[in-house]
């Protein structure tokens, strides 16, 4: 703004007062522009214009389609009907577990039978049906059939049990629970406390003695149900499609609302942004109760006609064999999945596949190039997004380590921003006018997205629990009177506008006056420990400022050369980032989307009276890790041990 005002002032002064010719005025403006750092803008422009134009075209294309579908009151089932019409006999889904293949016509028929059956049982548009099932073709057909009727599916995380499972069923107000036979024990555990009016249906191998009383076997009922398309429900593009539950790493899960336009937007931005093709075959081993598996992956089947290979669960040892068997061209990943693949011993299959793209989020920068080169994958399609967020990003040109970008030339075109936060409390920092302060390149901040509720690309649909919505919305962020979605994630932007993930708000902690990124430390430690699972978090130590770093390491063998490890850490990490405490345990508990569950680890801390796993601490005098016993713990608590 200041540079622009200066240039305008020189222009007016040169022409109106000095009355110089345009050639001299232009030369003067150029000198002033370059002398005040304008050459940086030229450099940024040259390096990013191609990327920005492509990204802008993708955004405009998706936006145009979204607004057309909004006017036409389209829904995901209607868009799927167009896909079926284009190629009814093409394979839509392949379930790896049984090698079962469904064509688009078969998926259409199955989902229609679901809609007609539920309608016959009294369900109508606006009702909720819960779906609790492991990955398989039927999962897709069931929620799609519900959508054809206008029934909203509550997609329940298959890892949930007891209180968390009961909470999800209760808060969704589901009238029906459809569960896979593999989930019968979990349903039986809570059956007595469920609403008696909740109808139970089991899909899969039928064993009456293993399911709760009053449960009906769904499969034969669907075979007898009519397969014609039910009458269209009164649903539009911004109406509810289904609910996806957060992983519940810090409390009970929350139900995020997914509307039809959000489903389309998430799938379409990925499709056009990463130049996918209708003849691609996607390998989807991610849970279908999660947005990455069911929207980013499965959306390519329902909306764009791709074949999707479904695997019940991720298997590092079978991953590349499956890709070869089914001729997959795109594989999905999330979080630590890529590291698990790298941790496998080299084998021929890992380079004999036809995979041209790895699509996902959470690939650590430290293993990015190794993953791409070892497995011979030309394109890593990293993106950033969450089920409920309105500020998705895409790394469309493969910048190593980046999860996306925002134009430095026309930054206001896509209304997202990194804003400054208090390093201790992670609260938003505001200027004298009350507006949040934007971050400069290289300065970490929280990613926010401006909410424009009338725009399907910018709206925030939130959660079923209205109280949870308030925590994710801030006011007066971009300008007075506006609202923005708070991602809770800390990112950093470089000079060219590429954005890099740093940490979740709350995971970052301060030690020795410095901010420590758990994500970065976890990546370093995992690499030094031969790709072991590592969870890093901060723990309180009496008499010290901030939180000391602690690393929980999955170490089934129980062997580790701690002296050599400490020497490696000296070379790899600054003093403040090195973990003070180490905890070795057989395995680390993870969510269904491969996120480490740190809440209990943080609560247990480093007290040997509570933690029965081997504990060690970094002895600053000896420069190595030593055993943390009750005597050492007492000295640390009393402030007698320098950390």
XYZ file of C-alpha atoms in Angstrom:
643
model
C 0.000 0.000 0.000
C 2.792 2.444 0.933
C 4.749 1.659 -2.231
C 1.661 2.163 -4.394
C 0.923 5.510 -2.768
C 4.526 6.619 -3.285
C 4.442 5.680 -6.979
C 1.177 7.556 -7.447
C 2.617 10.616 -5.705
C 5.707 10.628 -7.942
C 3.503 10.245 -11.031
C 1.302 13.219 -10.115
C 4.247 15.412 -9.068
C 6.230 14.632 -12.238
C 3.330 15.362 -14.601
C 1.424 18.155 -12.873
C 4.262 20.098 -11.226
C 7.457 19.309 -13.171
C 5.543 18.621 -16.416
C 8.052 15.946 -17.480
C 7.474 13.838 -20.629
C 6.025 10.331 -20.182
C 9.355 8.632 -21.000
C 11.106 10.400 -18.107
C 8.156 9.811 -15.796
C 8.158 6.098 -16.626
C 11.919 5.833 -16.082
C 11.606 7.609 -12.705
C 8.798 5.304 -11.602
C 10.810 2.227 -12.616
C 13.856 3.406 -10.632
C 11.729 4.129 -7.569
C 9.959 0.765 -7.882
C 13.178 -1.259 -8.159
C 14.983 0.817 -5.516
C 12.210 0.201 -2.975
C 12.321 -3.574 -3.374
C 9.962 -3.894 -6.294
C 12.394 -6.256 -7.994
C 11.237 -8.885 -5.498
C 7.714 -8.573 -6.838
C 9.002 -9.073 -10.387
C 10.875 -12.196 -9.270
C 7.801 -13.566 -7.493
C 5.637 -12.730 -10.509
C 7.904 -14.584 -12.938
C 8.220 -17.653 -10.702
C 4.561 -17.985 -9.755
C 2.417 -16.578 -12.568
C 2.008 -19.937 -14.311
C 1.078 -21.679 -11.063
C -1.332 -18.916 -10.062
C -3.078 -18.802 -13.431
C -3.616 -22.581 -13.372
C -4.876 -22.458 -9.778
C -7.177 -19.570 -10.651
C -8.596 -21.458 -13.626
C -9.275 -24.514 -11.458
C -11.008 -22.347 -8.866
C -13.124 -20.574 -11.500
C -14.100 -23.881 -13.125
C -15.228 -25.451 -9.842
C -16.943 -22.227 -8.777
C -18.894 -22.035 -12.041
C -20.038 -25.655 -11.698
C -20.979 -25.149 -8.044
C -23.139 -22.128 -8.836
C -24.801 -23.937 -11.737
C -25.580 -26.944 -9.558
C -26.833 -24.599 -6.850
C -29.363 -23.017 -9.256
C -30.409 -26.438 -10.526
C -30.761 -27.851 -6.973
C -28.473 -30.731 -7.828
C -27.385 -33.313 -5.257
C -24.707 -36.007 -5.119
C -27.217 -38.762 -6.094
C -28.327 -36.718 -9.131
C -24.710 -36.149 -10.215
C -24.061 -39.862 -9.689
C -27.029 -40.667 -11.957
C -25.263 -38.737 -14.743
C -22.140 -40.827 -14.165
C -24.164 -44.055 -14.412
C -25.736 -42.850 -17.639
C -22.301 -42.188 -19.184
C -20.906 -45.687 -18.566
C -23.294 -48.062 -16.778
C -21.208 -51.195 -17.362
C -17.836 -49.785 -16.330
C -16.412 -51.148 -13.058
C -17.103 -48.640 -10.290
C -15.926 -50.452 -7.148
C -13.594 -53.365 -6.428
C -13.410 -54.726 -2.896
C -9.943 -56.198 -2.418
C -11.059 -58.430 0.459
C -13.250 -60.647 -1.725
C -12.355 -59.332 -5.193
C -16.010 -58.345 -5.575
C -16.580 -55.981 -8.518
C -19.578 -53.706 -8.942
C -20.385 -51.821 -12.120
C -21.936 -48.365 -11.918
C -25.292 -49.938 -12.780
C -24.947 -52.448 -9.918
C -24.013 -49.700 -7.463
C -27.004 -47.705 -8.679
C -29.361 -50.668 -8.233
C -28.024 -51.539 -4.775
C -28.327 -47.957 -3.526
C -31.869 -47.665 -4.925
C -32.883 -50.842 -3.093
C -31.508 -49.280 0.120
C -33.602 -46.144 -0.443
C -36.768 -48.096 -1.175
C -36.268 -50.415 1.797
C -35.735 -47.544 4.256
C -38.737 -45.715 2.835
C -40.870 -48.824 3.388
C -39.663 -48.853 7.006
C -40.958 -45.322 7.540
C -37.843 -43.196 7.032
C -38.167 -39.937 5.121
C -36.094 -36.965 3.989
C -34.396 -35.312 6.970
C -34.216 -38.450 9.107
C -30.841 -39.817 10.229
C -29.503 -43.366 9.852
C -26.207 -44.391 11.461
C -23.704 -46.518 9.512
C -21.149 -48.506 11.521
C -19.182 -50.737 9.161
C -15.678 -51.498 7.933
C -14.671 -50.651 4.356
C -16.418 -52.561 1.586
C -18.602 -51.851 -1.440
C -21.796 -51.991 0.606
C -20.641 -49.051 2.728
C -20.775 -46.775 -0.326
C -24.055 -48.226 -1.547
C -25.696 -47.785 1.853
C -24.975 -44.083 2.417
C -25.632 -43.316 -1.258
C -29.004 -45.074 -0.997
C -29.820 -43.067 2.116
C -28.972 -39.885 0.203
C -31.319 -40.886 -2.630
C -34.131 -40.829 -0.075
C -32.881 -37.625 1.589
C -31.901 -39.537 4.733
C -28.701 -38.226 6.337
C -26.086 -40.853 7.172
C -24.064 -40.613 10.392
C -20.784 -42.298 9.460
C -19.461 -43.813 12.695
C -15.754 -44.388 13.281
C -15.258 -48.164 13.578
C -12.655 -47.680 16.331
C -15.221 -46.221 18.733
C -16.522 -48.236 21.656
C -18.827 -47.800 24.662
C -19.237 -44.143 25.757
C -17.858 -42.645 22.533
C -19.979 -44.946 20.355
C -23.088 -44.314 22.439
C -22.413 -40.564 22.273
C -22.266 -40.588 18.465
C -25.509 -42.548 18.131
C -27.320 -40.373 20.664
C -26.206 -36.963 19.368
C -26.997 -37.893 15.756
C -30.608 -38.756 16.722
C -30.432 -41.718 14.379
C -33.644 -43.695 13.863
C -31.778 -46.634 12.347
C -28.393 -48.248 12.972
C -26.945 -50.372 10.170
C -23.794 -52.187 11.255
C -21.459 -54.724 9.732
C -21.411 -58.154 11.353
C -17.777 -57.488 12.309
C -19.014 -54.641 14.551
C -21.649 -56.747 16.344
C -19.621 -57.142 19.593
C -19.278 -53.337 19.908
C -23.031 -52.860 19.373
C -23.871 -55.576 21.900
C -21.780 -53.788 24.543
C -24.022 -50.717 24.467
C -27.300 -52.248 23.322
C -28.969 -52.119 26.736
C -28.421 -48.350 26.982
C -29.684 -47.486 23.493
C -33.096 -46.007 22.750
C -35.488 -48.979 22.336
C -37.010 -47.290 19.280
C -33.670 -47.491 17.410
C -34.026 -50.085 14.621
C -31.012 -52.389 14.198
C -29.927 -54.010 10.932
C -26.853 -56.159 10.399
C -25.083 -56.569 7.044
C -22.674 -59.402 6.314
C -22.370 -62.994 7.566
C -25.439 -63.713 9.683
C -25.169 -65.321 13.105
C -28.310 -64.555 15.180
C -26.632 -65.399 18.480
C -23.890 -62.805 17.952
C -26.142 -59.786 17.394
C -28.416 -57.922 19.840
C -32.008 -59.100 20.085
C -34.421 -57.440 17.642
C -31.644 -57.093 15.040
C -32.696 -57.939 11.475
C -30.454 -59.324 8.736
C -30.269 -56.571 6.141
C -28.868 -58.382 3.093
C -31.892 -60.563 2.194
C -34.210 -57.623 2.882
C -32.344 -55.519 0.322
C -32.426 -58.322 -2.240
C -36.209 -58.293 -2.056
C -36.529 -54.495 -2.144
C -37.509 -52.724 -5.415
C -34.589 -51.358 -7.440
C -36.353 -48.459 -9.123
C -35.235 -44.908 -8.345
C -37.343 -43.481 -5.501
C -39.060 -40.125 -5.894
C -36.662 -37.191 -5.565
C -36.511 -35.735 -2.030
C -36.817 -32.002 -1.404
C -33.070 -31.504 -1.098
C -30.778 -28.960 -2.711
C -27.049 -28.480 -3.221
C -26.474 -26.863 0.180
C -28.599 -29.316 2.176
C -27.142 -31.971 4.463
C -25.683 -35.114 2.898
C -24.095 -36.925 5.857
C -22.108 -36.459 9.067
C -18.436 -37.261 9.588
C -17.153 -37.502 13.139
C -13.867 -36.026 14.310
C -11.386 -38.584 15.582
C -11.923 -37.566 19.197
C -8.246 -37.290 20.169
C -9.177 -34.652 22.782
C -12.605 -35.592 24.066
C -15.748 -37.082 22.583
C -16.101 -36.971 18.782
C -17.982 -34.098 17.125
C -20.262 -34.582 14.120
C -19.143 -32.352 11.234
C -21.914 -31.560 8.756
C -21.170 -32.377 5.113
C -23.573 -30.818 2.605
C -23.846 -31.882 -1.048
C -21.929 -28.838 -2.305
C -19.049 -29.526 0.093
C -18.786 -33.124 -1.094
C -18.644 -31.935 -4.693
C -16.223 -29.099 -3.990
C -13.690 -31.256 -2.156
C -13.701 -33.978 -4.811
C -13.723 -31.576 -7.780
C -10.877 -29.323 -6.603
C -8.670 -32.398 -6.262
C -9.801 -33.821 -9.625
C -9.132 -30.672 -11.659
C -6.242 -29.336 -9.575
C -4.141 -32.492 -9.876
C -5.174 -33.235 -13.473
C -6.856 -36.565 -12.824
C -8.422 -38.546 -15.647
C -11.674 -40.540 -15.848
C -9.702 -43.688 -16.733
C -7.583 -43.475 -13.568
C -7.923 -46.299 -11.039
C -7.734 -45.164 -7.406
C -6.409 -47.350 -4.588
C -8.353 -46.332 -1.480
C -7.170 -47.992 1.731
C -8.332 -45.143 3.976
C -11.398 -45.475 6.233
C -14.622 -44.613 4.440
C -16.044 -42.955 7.555
C -13.437 -40.240 6.997
C -13.449 -37.442 4.397
C -10.138 -38.431 2.763
C -11.388 -41.920 1.918
C -15.054 -41.189 1.285
C -14.928 -37.768 -0.400
C -11.467 -37.182 -1.874
C -11.172 -40.828 -2.952
C -14.688 -42.168 -3.414
C -15.894 -38.870 -4.849
C -13.800 -39.546 -7.958
C -15.900 -42.653 -8.582
C -19.336 -41.169 -7.948
C -18.757 -37.820 -9.664
C -16.087 -38.453 -12.307
C -16.519 -42.112 -13.216
C -13.213 -43.519 -11.963
C -12.809 -47.074 -10.727
C -11.948 -47.199 -7.015
C -10.301 -50.194 -5.348
C -11.434 -50.443 -1.717
C -9.279 -52.132 0.894
C -10.654 -52.925 4.336
C -7.546 -51.610 6.069
C -4.155 -50.315 5.056
C -1.450 -52.973 4.762
C 2.135 -51.871 4.186
C 3.216 -55.365 3.090
C 0.373 -55.777 0.544
C 0.177 -52.190 -0.709
C 2.204 -52.476 -3.925
C 0.988 -56.003 -4.716
C -2.580 -54.669 -4.701
C -1.602 -51.750 -6.946
C -0.090 -54.163 -9.484
C -3.032 -56.588 -9.323
C -5.639 -53.904 -10.001
C -3.528 -51.664 -12.311
C -3.933 -48.684 -9.989
C -2.688 -45.310 -11.233
C -3.460 -43.214 -8.128
C -2.843 -44.193 -4.508
C -4.155 -42.392 -1.450
C -2.176 -41.722 1.696
C -2.626 -39.851 4.927
C -0.273 -38.948 7.756
C 2.214 -41.618 8.647
C 1.169 -44.113 5.975
C 4.070 -43.151 3.675
C 6.567 -43.709 6.469
C 5.168 -47.182 7.068
C 5.750 -47.998 3.404
C 9.335 -46.728 3.591
C 9.867 -48.878 6.650
C 9.174 -52.032 4.600
C 12.170 -53.962 3.218
C 12.794 -53.200 -0.492
C 11.079 -55.558 -2.937
C 10.520 -55.736 -6.685
C 6.799 -54.942 -6.540
C 7.404 -51.413 -5.262
C 8.669 -50.268 -8.681
C 6.687 -52.572 -10.994
C 3.375 -50.759 -10.563
C 1.683 -48.194 -12.819
C 1.058 -45.604 -10.096
C 1.656 -42.090 -11.385
C 0.267 -40.111 -8.452
C 0.235 -40.323 -4.655
C -2.679 -38.242 -3.347
C -3.087 -37.215 0.264
C -1.990 -35.019 3.116
C 0.550 -35.243 5.897
C 3.635 -36.428 3.974
C 6.601 -35.186 5.984
C 9.054 -33.000 4.125
C 11.945 -35.033 5.559
C 10.875 -38.172 3.629
C 9.172 -36.552 0.619
C 11.982 -37.089 -1.920
C 12.851 -40.537 -0.562
C 9.231 -41.659 -0.898
C 8.920 -40.325 -4.441
C 12.223 -41.713 -5.712
C 12.202 -45.136 -4.019
C 8.705 -46.004 -5.219
C 9.097 -44.264 -8.579
C 6.044 -42.002 -8.199
C 6.222 -39.015 -10.596
C 3.647 -36.832 -8.817
C 3.031 -36.258 -5.122
C -0.362 -34.539 -4.881
C -0.327 -33.103 -1.366
C -3.308 -31.090 -0.193
C -4.538 -29.480 3.010
C -8.084 -29.617 4.272
C -10.456 -30.837 6.932
C -14.009 -32.105 6.705
C -15.484 -28.862 8.025
C -12.973 -26.265 6.795
C -13.554 -23.640 4.106
C -9.915 -23.007 3.226
C -8.630 -26.100 1.447
C -5.225 -25.910 -0.259
C -3.560 -27.884 -3.028
C 0.083 -28.288 -4.012
C -0.727 -28.401 -7.720
C 2.848 -28.124 -9.026
C 4.630 -30.552 -6.677
C 6.676 -28.132 -4.555
C 8.527 -30.429 -2.123
C 7.114 -30.199 1.396
C 4.307 -27.743 0.614
C 0.646 -28.522 1.305
C -0.576 -25.793 -1.018
C -0.133 -22.157 -1.981
C -1.796 -18.774 -2.056
C -1.030 -16.196 -4.719
C 1.340 -13.410 -3.673
C 0.262 -11.412 -6.727
C -3.496 -11.472 -6.116
C -3.763 -12.768 -2.565
C -7.335 -11.530 -2.100
C -8.730 -13.791 -4.848
C -8.761 -16.741 -2.456
C -9.722 -15.302 0.964
C -7.426 -17.235 3.253
C -4.685 -15.849 5.457
C -2.051 -16.738 8.017
C -2.601 -14.554 11.079
C -0.318 -13.929 14.004
C -0.938 -15.756 17.254
C 0.406 -15.428 20.771
C 3.217 -17.963 21.064
C 2.220 -18.937 24.587
C -1.585 -19.002 24.415
C -2.058 -19.327 20.614
C -4.665 -16.533 20.803
C -5.102 -14.285 17.769
C -3.070 -11.065 17.831
C -4.940 -7.969 16.703
C -3.876 -4.488 15.673
C -5.090 -1.160 17.160
C -8.179 -1.351 14.928
C -9.094 -4.799 16.260
C -8.301 -6.591 12.992
C -6.073 -9.691 13.056
C -2.485 -9.090 11.974
C -1.371 -11.001 8.865
C 1.909 -12.938 8.894
C 4.848 -12.070 6.692
C 6.704 -14.742 4.676
C 8.664 -16.993 7.026
C 6.495 -16.106 10.019
C 4.333 -18.996 11.323
C 0.685 -18.304 12.002
C -2.750 -19.866 12.187
C -4.523 -20.491 8.887
C -7.969 -18.882 8.687
C -10.593 -18.756 5.942
C -13.105 -15.951 5.529
C -16.711 -17.151 5.913
C -19.207 -16.058 3.260
C -22.292 -18.124 4.006
C -23.981 -17.324 0.669
C -21.008 -18.738 -1.267
C -20.883 -22.580 -1.319
C -17.072 -22.405 -1.600
C -16.694 -20.146 1.428
C -19.521 -21.249 3.729
C -19.006 -22.932 7.080
C -21.483 -25.714 7.793
C -20.060 -26.519 11.192
C -21.097 -29.253 13.596
C -24.349 -30.684 14.921
C -23.339 -29.275 18.310
C -23.751 -25.509 17.987
C -21.472 -24.956 20.979
C -18.596 -26.512 19.041
C -19.165 -24.028 16.188
C -18.419 -21.016 18.377
C -14.918 -22.276 19.093
C -14.091 -22.438 15.375
C -15.292 -18.955 14.380
C -13.549 -15.616 14.964
C -14.840 -12.128 14.180
C -13.069 -9.075 12.728
C -10.321 -11.119 11.085
C -9.890 -9.699 7.559
C -11.960 -6.559 8.204
C -14.457 -5.156 10.678
C -17.651 -7.171 10.975
C -16.515 -10.281 9.095
C -16.211 -13.870 10.306
C -13.506 -16.449 9.658
C -13.040 -20.157 10.254
C -10.167 -21.059 12.577
C -8.359 -24.161 11.389
C -6.370 -24.586 14.588
C -3.321 -25.348 12.420
C -0.050 -23.451 12.333
C 1.457 -23.025 8.857
C 4.246 -20.916 7.403
C 4.402 -19.285 3.977
C 7.551 -18.706 1.937
C 8.292 -15.743 -0.333
C 6.596 -17.412 -3.317
C 3.369 -18.131 -1.429
C 3.901 -21.856 -0.834
C 2.419 -22.956 2.483
C 3.996 -25.551 4.771
C 2.282 -27.309 7.652
C 3.935 -26.780 11.033
C 1.666 -28.051 13.795
C -1.741 -28.267 15.340
C -2.546 -25.421 17.709
C -1.924 -26.845 21.164
C 0.677 -29.361 20.011
C 3.330 -26.679 19.687
C 4.927 -25.940 23.055
C 7.563 -23.519 24.363
C 10.827 -24.552 25.995
C 13.905 -22.427 26.736
C 12.031 -19.428 25.314
C 11.573 -21.102 21.922
C 8.601 -22.642 20.133
C 8.978 -26.366 19.505
C 7.077 -27.948 16.604
C 6.083 -31.479 17.576
C 5.592 -32.386 13.906
C 9.163 -31.479 12.980
C 10.687 -33.209 16.013
C 8.597 -36.344 15.422
C 9.835 -36.502 11.829
C 13.479 -36.189 12.870
C 13.252 -38.741 15.685
C 11.385 -41.231 13.534
C 14.049 -41.024 10.839
C 16.866 -41.488 13.358
C 15.062 -44.467 14.904
C 14.548 -46.327 11.608
C 11.025 -45.032 10.974
C 9.659 -45.991 14.389
C 6.356 -44.495 15.550
C 7.147 -41.402 17.641
C 4.738 -39.041 19.445
C 6.204 -35.810 20.821
C 4.421 -33.603 23.373
C 5.216 -31.117 26.145
C 5.068 -31.955 29.846
C 5.123 -29.616 32.829
C 8.143 -29.614 35.113
C 7.943 -27.727 38.460
C 10.095 -24.597 38.597
C 10.621 -24.339 34.853
C 9.108 -22.064 32.251
C 7.120 -23.642 29.446
C 6.981 -27.383 28.868
C 9.770 -29.899 28.490
C 9.731 -32.074 25.396
C 8.876 -35.734 25.832
C 8.940 -38.423 23.149
C 6.980 -41.665 23.346
C 8.639 -44.220 21.056
C 7.119 -47.481 19.853
C 9.927 -49.930 20.473
C 8.671 -53.538 20.658
C 12.214 -54.969 20.821
C 13.122 -52.763 23.785
C 16.609 -52.120 22.419
C 18.070 -48.721 21.563
C 21.597 -47.314 21.672
C 20.758 -44.198 23.677
C 24.319 -42.854 23.699
C 24.516 -42.932 19.899
C 20.986 -41.553 19.705
C 21.930 -38.545 21.869
C 24.945 -37.871 19.634
C 22.755 -37.893 16.530
C 20.270 -35.531 18.152
C 23.051 -33.000 18.809
C 23.660 -32.795 15.062
C 20.018 -32.835 14.002
C 18.122 -30.654 16.488
C 18.796 -27.415 18.389
C 19.151 -27.798 22.145
C 15.658 -26.489 22.946
C 13.996 -28.979 20.541
C 15.697 -32.128 21.851
C 13.294 -34.191 23.975
C 14.170 -34.114 27.656
C 12.251 -37.299 28.419
C 11.946 -40.567 26.507
C 9.326 -43.252 26.995
C 9.643 -46.618 25.248
C 6.454 -48.648 24.873
C 5.344 -51.621 22.747
C 3.068 -49.555 20.484
C 1.466 -46.149 20.126
C -2.295 -45.891 19.923
C -3.530 -44.156 16.782
C -6.851 -42.995 15.419
C -8.338 -44.571 12.310
C -6.648 -41.822 10.299
C -3.175 -42.543 11.693
C -3.013 -39.645 14.150
C -1.290 -40.339 17.454
C -3.480 -40.140 20.538
C -1.404 -37.965 22.851
C -3.978 -36.971 25.453
C -3.337 -39.892 27.823
C 0.412 -39.772 27.239
C 0.436 -36.095 28.198
C -1.638 -36.757 31.317
C 0.645 -39.575 32.511
C 3.752 -37.428 32.064
C 7.067 -38.825 33.265
C 6.221 -40.100 36.767
C 7.687 -43.630 37.101
C 5.046 -44.395 39.734
C 2.387 -44.002 37.026
C 4.247 -44.964 33.865
C 5.415 -48.571 33.897
C 7.202 -48.335 30.543
C 10.976 -47.657 30.513
C 11.657 -43.939 31.083
C 14.828 -41.934 30.439
C 15.835 -38.286 30.776
C 18.568 -36.194 29.188
C 21.314 -35.658 31.770
C 22.773 -32.275 30.787
C 26.027 -32.917 32.642
C 26.666 -36.282 31.035
C 25.194 -35.289 27.672
C 23.274 -38.532 27.320
C 20.038 -40.197 28.335
C 19.973 -42.021 31.662
C 17.318 -44.122 33.363
C 14.555 -42.138 35.071
C 13.840 -43.883 38.366
C 11.921 -42.643 41.403
C 15.043 -41.059 42.905
C 15.799 -39.076 39.725
C 12.126 -38.096 39.459
C 12.194 -36.695 42.999
C 15.319 -34.632 42.208
C 13.670 -33.230 39.058
C 10.507 -32.360 40.974
C 12.569 -30.568 43.605
C 14.494 -28.588 40.984
C 17.796 -30.273 41.904
C 18.346 -31.693 38.430
C 19.294 -29.257 35.686
C 17.302 -29.881 32.521
